[in-house]
């Protein structure tokens, strides 16, 4: 069985890769494209560590078939900062110590940015429910939620 | 001795040095490493919870195209008596499988898919045996015995038994003392198997070279532990194994042993190619160390005025398939915070056909504190005494004796209780169906062995090399301690986590020991450098060493020495290193003594939905003695994270098994850990009662925060609903049933 | 003389004593003195001895120093409690 050839846009750049028909976007990103910033915590869509955006919509890349992204735009954690300039979500996570081990952080960065892109002034409750699909076992979420609220304030300023 | 001085960096909150890599996706974790020509390894796991292995036929798998190696326990060396027998049998089962998911064989192939297909081609004939899935089942007279050759340690010969060990501690005459008590409460408490729940599954790459040298890249809390255990299982000299740590995606004790590494090294030896192995989440749940289920029978007697007089505790803990539950630690901690003239504690380590337990943050202590702190809450209510006052009246202090013998030195137990009593949370009003719980936690903390090297660069900045994987911001703490000692900017310090051939021997990132012990080694290594800098200043000034002082990053003449040189900064001396004796390096190693115990008091408010039994945590405050907080943000982070793991343990988390011993909820969907929308902010109060033996007064902080929450939540549920839950988790169906039972009475 | 506190489980091997005083400068010396007085005590103690000396717990204590005023407690060796 021959592999599928997929042409897509990842982090603003055209990318081609080969994959099996059943390969997940997560596996294609990590193993075919070499973007290992997107993490696997469960591969069943329960932990959010593999969060990416697909045409701006937040998805678990483990639940997306890689071949489906042909002709669409994918943004991963590697595409959030602009050159040396961290996105406010990234900067505030650092300032608030919103990461300990850091394995869930790429997913939180992508998910939080997706929230602030559409909801510039979220309440704490909105942040907590938006991020309910992203598991963190280290922080108890307190400093992550504070960082996202602070990033929202900075983006509005 | 802890020094009382003003600090420039200690107590500040610099951005962690590995931070940018971790928020941009550049940081490499266990599954992110790859080598050219690498194979993918997969493990075949037992479909039975308890069975004898009669025959394994791997020939069809071996013949498959793309399969490069197949391994079973027959490929591992037999262990000497007292060797790594249990570990070896856990990694690849030899004669029996002892839990559903127990590893039986392994395959390496050119793709992960071929490896998975090859597992299906391995034929295994089992003789199924009855599973042993609870303490009751394990201790029954006619219980199936997991290992008929094993005898209980610490007991007269019992014959074949599932009790692996017994421990006891005693003082005074508790049975007589109970008779003199005004009130005696006797209760039984249970907790279920729970998992550490780190988000990163276990992963490694192993490369066994033609000369037998093994290189391993993996996610672990202890590179030297992986080196040691891998060498033991494979029968190699420890110098033949090199372990390079990746970043680690959480561990909480669960990554202090090995599962994949020796198997990957074995497959690599067989195939002559590097082998990568990554567990699925399903495998993590089924086959890595959870925390022990427990039953505790506790009896406490007190006077009407609330003075504790006597206590007895009997503890049983599930070890899983092989001996080694944390029952001894549980037994040592359960009565440790309170003055008691009469006590007897007895603990039993019990094997069952479930995965072998591993350490989980203060192993054994949360289960023990759930029992003791629940009972004290009930006692306070019965005696109409404030629960904090009851604990303060019986709190241990310096000089008091622990149940297992030693005496406390300086501790901060009373200080955390007083801070809780004085916190606005404690007196805040509560609404309908709401209740407040308090609980205390104690943990030993650990010291163990650490090494550190500090290298000055030629511009006076510094590189700090240690061997502890950074699991929660410890690089920043190492850098702060170095910056404080050398008087240089904390961001000019580069903290490195090195492999086993670059760093000196260092024990695990665990036991709440890294900032305490490895940080202490960093301090000592910096002091070697300071002595060297003074020597060089004396050389430059042509004076005696005694005439040179070091303060805040500069060598300067000692007051009254009569010398009038301008101070020489670290950078100025570093620039002259070539002409003053060469490179400036400091090295230190220690076996850290005097890890002061940690105490925490937690306040928890819950609201109970009487219709559904759902419990909502609406306010939470964690108060803990940190000795001294080097990087307060990461101390708070430990307190918040531990509290939330404890909330999960209290409210939802448990392994569910079917009658055949298959775990029924081996996914994050069904094993329900707390998510952001379940929780309020977790307030923290860091109390600082400096540890007198440490140069900066540090106590470990990482484990203590998981000790109080189980009882804090259960006590809050009691005061919100009237129902005292003595068995965890307090999940909606269980609480609803209890509420209905209460209503019927 | 260094005071040695004997846990319940070991008292049968030292004539029921709860507390024994020995002359020694190290834990190894303590063990030798106990063995000399109570033959078989070492075997009962087993291989993995952990002790607390004046409040500090040692998992691997053989060469640790004890002082005449020290108090030494035997602990069952810890496992799984990391």
PDB file of C-alpha atoms in Angstrom, chain B residues 46-207:
ATOM      1  CA  UNK B  46      -0.786 -10.209  29.751  1.00  0.00           C
ATOM      2  CA  UNK B  47      -4.521 -10.563  29.141  1.00  0.00           C
ATOM      3  CA  UNK B  48      -4.820 -12.241  32.548  1.00  0.00           C
ATOM      4  CA  UNK B  49      -4.484 -10.722  36.015  1.00  0.00           C
ATOM      5  CA  UNK B  50      -2.997 -13.943  37.373  1.00  0.00           C
ATOM      6  CA  UNK B  51      -1.743 -16.863  35.323  1.00  0.00           C
ATOM      7  CA  UNK B  52       1.094 -19.296  34.913  1.00  0.00           C
ATOM      8  CA  UNK B  53       3.031 -18.971  31.656  1.00  0.00           C
ATOM      9  CA  UNK B  54       3.213 -22.454  30.182  1.00  0.00           C
ATOM     10  CA  UNK B  55       4.727 -21.771  26.789  1.00  0.00           C
ATOM     11  CA  UNK B  56       5.848 -18.828  24.676  1.00  0.00           C
ATOM     12  CA  UNK B  57       6.357 -19.253  20.932  1.00  0.00           C
ATOM     13  CA  UNK B  58       7.841 -16.224  19.212  1.00  0.00           C
ATOM     14  CA  UNK B  59       8.856 -17.938  15.980  1.00  0.00           C
ATOM     15  CA  UNK B  60       6.093 -16.484  13.795  1.00  0.00           C
ATOM     16  CA  UNK B  61       6.823 -12.962  15.009  1.00  0.00           C
ATOM     17  CA  UNK B  62      10.547 -13.408  14.458  1.00  0.00           C
ATOM     18  CA  UNK B  63       9.921 -14.529  10.885  1.00  0.00           C
ATOM     19  CA  UNK B  64       7.956 -11.402   9.970  1.00  0.00           C
ATOM     20  CA  UNK B  65       9.489  -8.986   7.520  1.00  0.00           C
ATOM     21  CA  UNK B  66      10.647  -5.850   9.308  1.00  0.00           C
ATOM     22  CA  UNK B  67      10.905  -7.504  12.721  1.00  0.00           C
ATOM     23  CA  UNK B  68      14.471  -7.216  13.987  1.00  0.00           C
ATOM     24  CA  UNK B  69      14.291  -8.571  17.533  1.00  0.00           C
ATOM     25  CA  UNK B  70      11.956 -10.403  19.891  1.00  0.00           C
ATOM     26  CA  UNK B  71      12.708 -10.663  23.595  1.00  0.00           C
ATOM     27  CA  UNK B  72      11.264 -12.517  26.561  1.00  0.00           C
ATOM     28  CA  UNK B  73      12.411 -13.056  30.138  1.00  0.00           C
ATOM     29  CA  UNK B  74      14.494 -15.979  28.858  1.00  0.00           C
ATOM     30  CA  UNK B  75      16.804 -13.378  27.317  1.00  0.00           C
ATOM     31  CA  UNK B  76      17.464 -11.716  30.675  1.00  0.00           C
ATOM     32  CA  UNK B  77      20.059 -13.108  33.092  1.00  0.00           C
ATOM     33  CA  UNK B  78      18.829 -14.960  36.158  1.00  0.00           C
ATOM     34  CA  UNK B  79      19.183 -12.748  39.202  1.00  0.00           C
ATOM     35  CA  UNK B  80      21.252 -13.679  42.239  1.00  0.00           C
ATOM     36  CA  UNK B  81      19.361 -14.095  45.512  1.00  0.00           C
ATOM     37  CA  UNK B  82      18.859 -10.581  46.860  1.00  0.00           C
ATOM     38  CA  UNK B  83      19.327  -9.186  43.360  1.00  0.00           C
ATOM     39  CA  UNK B  84      16.867  -7.407  41.144  1.00  0.00           C
ATOM     40  CA  UNK B  85      14.556 -10.411  40.851  1.00  0.00           C
ATOM     41  CA  UNK B  86      11.245  -8.619  41.326  1.00  0.00           C
ATOM     42  CA  UNK B  87      12.258  -5.745  39.069  1.00  0.00           C
ATOM     43  CA  UNK B  88      13.368  -8.132  36.351  1.00  0.00           C
ATOM     44  CA  UNK B  89      10.138 -10.134  36.656  1.00  0.00           C
ATOM     45  CA  UNK B  90       8.098  -6.952  36.495  1.00  0.00           C
ATOM     46  CA  UNK B  91       9.820  -5.794  33.321  1.00  0.00           C
ATOM     47  CA  UNK B  92       9.365  -9.159  31.591  1.00  0.00           C
ATOM     48  CA  UNK B  93       7.371 -11.842  33.387  1.00  0.00           C
ATOM     49  CA  UNK B  94       9.266 -15.109  33.828  1.00  0.00           C
ATOM     50  CA  UNK B  95       6.999 -17.854  35.153  1.00  0.00           C
ATOM     51  CA  UNK B  96       3.827 -16.072  36.131  1.00  0.00           C
ATOM     52  CA  UNK B  97       1.943 -12.973  35.149  1.00  0.00           C
ATOM     53  CA  UNK B  98       0.703 -11.095  38.192  1.00  0.00           C
ATOM     54  CA  UNK B  99      -1.528  -8.376  36.768  1.00  0.00           C
ATOM     55  CA  UNK B 100      -3.497  -7.569  33.662  1.00  0.00           C
ATOM     56  CA  UNK B 101      -1.016  -5.706  31.460  1.00  0.00           C
ATOM     57  CA  UNK B 102       2.102  -7.375  32.895  1.00  0.00           C
ATOM     58  CA  UNK B 103       4.834  -7.368  30.231  1.00  0.00           C
ATOM     59  CA  UNK B 104       5.488 -10.807  28.737  1.00  0.00           C
ATOM     60  CA  UNK B 105       7.433 -10.235  25.521  1.00  0.00           C
ATOM     61  CA  UNK B 106       8.827  -7.386  23.440  1.00  0.00           C
ATOM     62  CA  UNK B 107       9.400  -6.760  19.752  1.00  0.00           C
ATOM     63  CA  UNK B 108      11.539  -4.285  17.815  1.00  0.00           C
ATOM     64  CA  UNK B 109      10.661  -3.590  14.184  1.00  0.00           C
ATOM     65  CA  UNK B 110      11.304  -1.028  11.497  1.00  0.00           C
ATOM     66  CA  UNK B 111       7.968   0.675  12.146  1.00  0.00           C
ATOM     67  CA  UNK B 112       5.715   0.914  15.173  1.00  0.00           C
ATOM     68  CA  UNK B 113       2.932  -0.703  13.151  1.00  0.00           C
ATOM     69  CA  UNK B 114       4.951  -3.760  12.236  1.00  0.00           C
ATOM     70  CA  UNK B 115       6.009  -4.075  15.868  1.00  0.00           C
ATOM     71  CA  UNK B 116       2.372  -3.974  16.950  1.00  0.00           C
ATOM     72  CA  UNK B 117       1.399  -6.569  14.322  1.00  0.00           C
ATOM     73  CA  UNK B 118       4.241  -8.816  15.448  1.00  0.00           C
ATOM     74  CA  UNK B 119       2.888  -8.818  19.003  1.00  0.00           C
ATOM     75  CA  UNK B 120      -0.239 -10.511  17.641  1.00  0.00           C
ATOM     76  CA  UNK B 121       1.926 -13.298  16.189  1.00  0.00           C
ATOM     77  CA  UNK B 122       3.450 -14.250  19.533  1.00  0.00           C
ATOM     78  CA  UNK B 123       1.728 -17.315  20.933  1.00  0.00           C
ATOM     79  CA  UNK B 124       1.470 -17.697  24.670  1.00  0.00           C
ATOM     80  CA  UNK B 125      -0.188 -20.508  26.523  1.00  0.00           C
ATOM     81  CA  UNK B 126      -1.396 -19.524  29.971  1.00  0.00           C
ATOM     82  CA  UNK B 127      -2.873 -21.456  32.842  1.00  0.00           C
ATOM     83  CA  UNK B 128      -5.272 -18.887  34.232  1.00  0.00           C
ATOM     84  CA  UNK B 129      -5.357 -18.542  38.028  1.00  0.00           C
ATOM     85  CA  UNK B 130      -7.841 -16.741  40.251  1.00  0.00           C
ATOM     86  CA  UNK B 131      -7.102 -13.029  40.536  1.00  0.00           C
ATOM     87  CA  UNK B 132      -6.537 -11.395  43.946  1.00  0.00           C
ATOM     88  CA  UNK B 133      -8.043  -7.934  43.712  1.00  0.00           C
ATOM     89  CA  UNK B 134      -8.474  -6.626  47.227  1.00  0.00           C
ATOM     90  CA  UNK B 135      -6.950  -6.753  50.682  1.00  0.00           C
ATOM     91  CA  UNK B 136      -9.798  -9.000  51.814  1.00  0.00           C
ATOM     92  CA  UNK B 137      -9.190 -11.378  48.932  1.00  0.00           C
ATOM     93  CA  UNK B 138      -5.446 -11.410  49.558  1.00  0.00           C
ATOM     94  CA  UNK B 139      -5.786 -12.061  53.283  1.00  0.00           C
ATOM     95  CA  UNK B 140      -8.539 -14.700  53.085  1.00  0.00           C
ATOM     96  CA  UNK B 141      -7.640 -18.125  54.460  1.00  0.00           C
ATOM     97  CA  UNK B 142      -8.094 -19.740  51.066  1.00  0.00           C
ATOM     98  CA  UNK B 143      -6.564 -16.871  49.081  1.00  0.00           C
ATOM     99  CA  UNK B 144      -4.620 -17.782  45.958  1.00  0.00           C
ATOM    100  CA  UNK B 145      -0.962 -17.097  46.830  1.00  0.00           C
ATOM    101  CA  UNK B 146       0.990 -14.948  44.369  1.00  0.00           C
ATOM    102  CA  UNK B 147       4.376 -16.398  45.314  1.00  0.00           C
ATOM    103  CA  UNK B 148       4.284 -19.591  47.354  1.00  0.00           C
ATOM    104  CA  UNK B 149       8.011 -19.388  48.130  1.00  0.00           C
ATOM    105  CA  UNK B 150       7.754 -15.972  49.791  1.00  0.00           C
ATOM    106  CA  UNK B 151       7.498 -15.595  53.562  1.00  0.00           C
ATOM    107  CA  UNK B 152       6.405 -12.471  55.424  1.00  0.00           C
ATOM    108  CA  UNK B 153       9.287 -10.367  56.665  1.00  0.00           C
ATOM    109  CA  UNK B 154       8.941  -9.348  60.281  1.00  0.00           C
ATOM    110  CA  UNK B 155       6.636 -12.238  61.218  1.00  0.00           C
ATOM    111  CA  UNK B 156       7.152 -15.732  62.548  1.00  0.00           C
ATOM    112  CA  UNK B 157       6.971 -18.206  59.702  1.00  0.00           C
ATOM    113  CA  UNK B 158       3.427 -17.993  58.458  1.00  0.00           C
ATOM    114  CA  UNK B 159       3.812 -20.416  55.603  1.00  0.00           C
ATOM    115  CA  UNK B 160       2.815 -19.198  52.144  1.00  0.00           C
ATOM    116  CA  UNK B 161       1.045 -15.852  52.444  1.00  0.00           C
ATOM    117  CA  UNK B 162       0.240 -12.711  50.529  1.00  0.00           C
ATOM    118  CA  UNK B 163       1.581 -10.662  53.437  1.00  0.00           C
ATOM    119  CA  UNK B 164       5.042  -9.607  52.305  1.00  0.00           C
ATOM    120  CA  UNK B 165       6.080  -7.801  55.461  1.00  0.00           C
ATOM    121  CA  UNK B 166       4.929  -6.570  58.841  1.00  0.00           C
ATOM    122  CA  UNK B 167       6.265  -3.608  60.819  1.00  0.00           C
ATOM    123  CA  UNK B 168       5.325  -2.227  64.205  1.00  0.00           C
ATOM    124  CA  UNK B 169       6.124   0.672  66.481  1.00  0.00           C
ATOM    125  CA  UNK B 170       5.073   1.050  70.072  1.00  0.00           C
ATOM    126  CA  UNK B 171       5.332   3.250  73.130  1.00  0.00           C
ATOM    127  CA  UNK B 172       3.734   2.991  76.570  1.00  0.00           C
ATOM    128  CA  UNK B 173       0.700   0.856  77.336  1.00  0.00           C
ATOM    129  CA  UNK B 174      -2.083   1.946  74.992  1.00  0.00           C
ATOM    130  CA  UNK B 175      -4.595  -0.735  76.008  1.00  0.00           C
ATOM    131  CA  UNK B 176      -4.477   0.281  79.668  1.00  0.00           C
ATOM    132  CA  UNK B 177      -4.417   3.961  78.763  1.00  0.00           C
ATOM    133  CA  UNK B 178      -7.646   3.725  76.761  1.00  0.00           C
ATOM    134  CA  UNK B 179      -9.434   2.747  79.967  1.00  0.00           C
ATOM    135  CA  UNK B 180      -8.552   6.107  81.505  1.00  0.00           C
ATOM    136  CA  UNK B 181      -9.818   8.126  78.517  1.00  0.00           C
ATOM    137  CA  UNK B 182     -13.054  10.131  78.614  1.00  0.00           C
ATOM    138  CA  UNK B 183     -13.676   9.444  74.970  1.00  0.00           C
ATOM    139  CA  UNK B 184     -12.380   6.734  72.642  1.00  0.00           C
ATOM    140  CA  UNK B 185     -13.132   6.729  68.920  1.00  0.00           C
ATOM    141  CA  UNK B 186     -12.494   3.672  66.795  1.00  0.00           C
ATOM    142  CA  UNK B 187     -12.926   3.965  63.043  1.00  0.00           C
ATOM    143  CA  UNK B 188     -11.924   2.264  59.799  1.00  0.00           C
ATOM    144  CA  UNK B 189     -10.837   4.104  56.642  1.00  0.00           C
ATOM    145  CA  UNK B 190     -10.253   2.985  53.064  1.00  0.00           C
ATOM    146  CA  UNK B 191      -8.631   4.450  49.978  1.00  0.00           C
ATOM    147  CA  UNK B 192      -8.439   2.996  46.469  1.00  0.00           C
ATOM    148  CA  UNK B 193      -5.639   2.575  43.950  1.00  0.00           C
ATOM    149  CA  UNK B 194      -4.842   5.903  42.262  1.00  0.00           C
ATOM    150  CA  UNK B 195      -2.276   6.938  39.670  1.00  0.00           C
ATOM    151  CA  UNK B 196       0.337   9.689  39.726  1.00  0.00           C
ATOM    152  CA  UNK B 197      -1.168  10.870  36.459  1.00  0.00           C
ATOM    153  CA  UNK B 198       1.877  12.542  34.910  1.00  0.00           C
ATOM    154  CA  UNK B 199       0.898  13.755  31.444  1.00  0.00           C
ATOM    155  CA  UNK B 200       3.993  12.376  29.697  1.00  0.00           C
ATOM    156  CA  UNK B 201       3.972   8.596  29.167  1.00  0.00           C
ATOM    157  CA  UNK B 202       7.203   6.706  29.811  1.00  0.00           C
ATOM    158  CA  UNK B 203       9.559   6.841  26.826  1.00  0.00           C
ATOM    159  CA  UNK B 204      13.153   6.020  25.959  1.00  0.00           C
ATOM    160  CA  UNK B 205      15.642   5.315  23.213  1.00  0.00           C
ATOM    161  CA  UNK B 206      18.368   2.743  23.916  1.00  0.00           C
ATOM    162  CA  UNK B 207      21.420   2.027  21.803  1.00  0.00           C
TER     163      UNK B 207
END
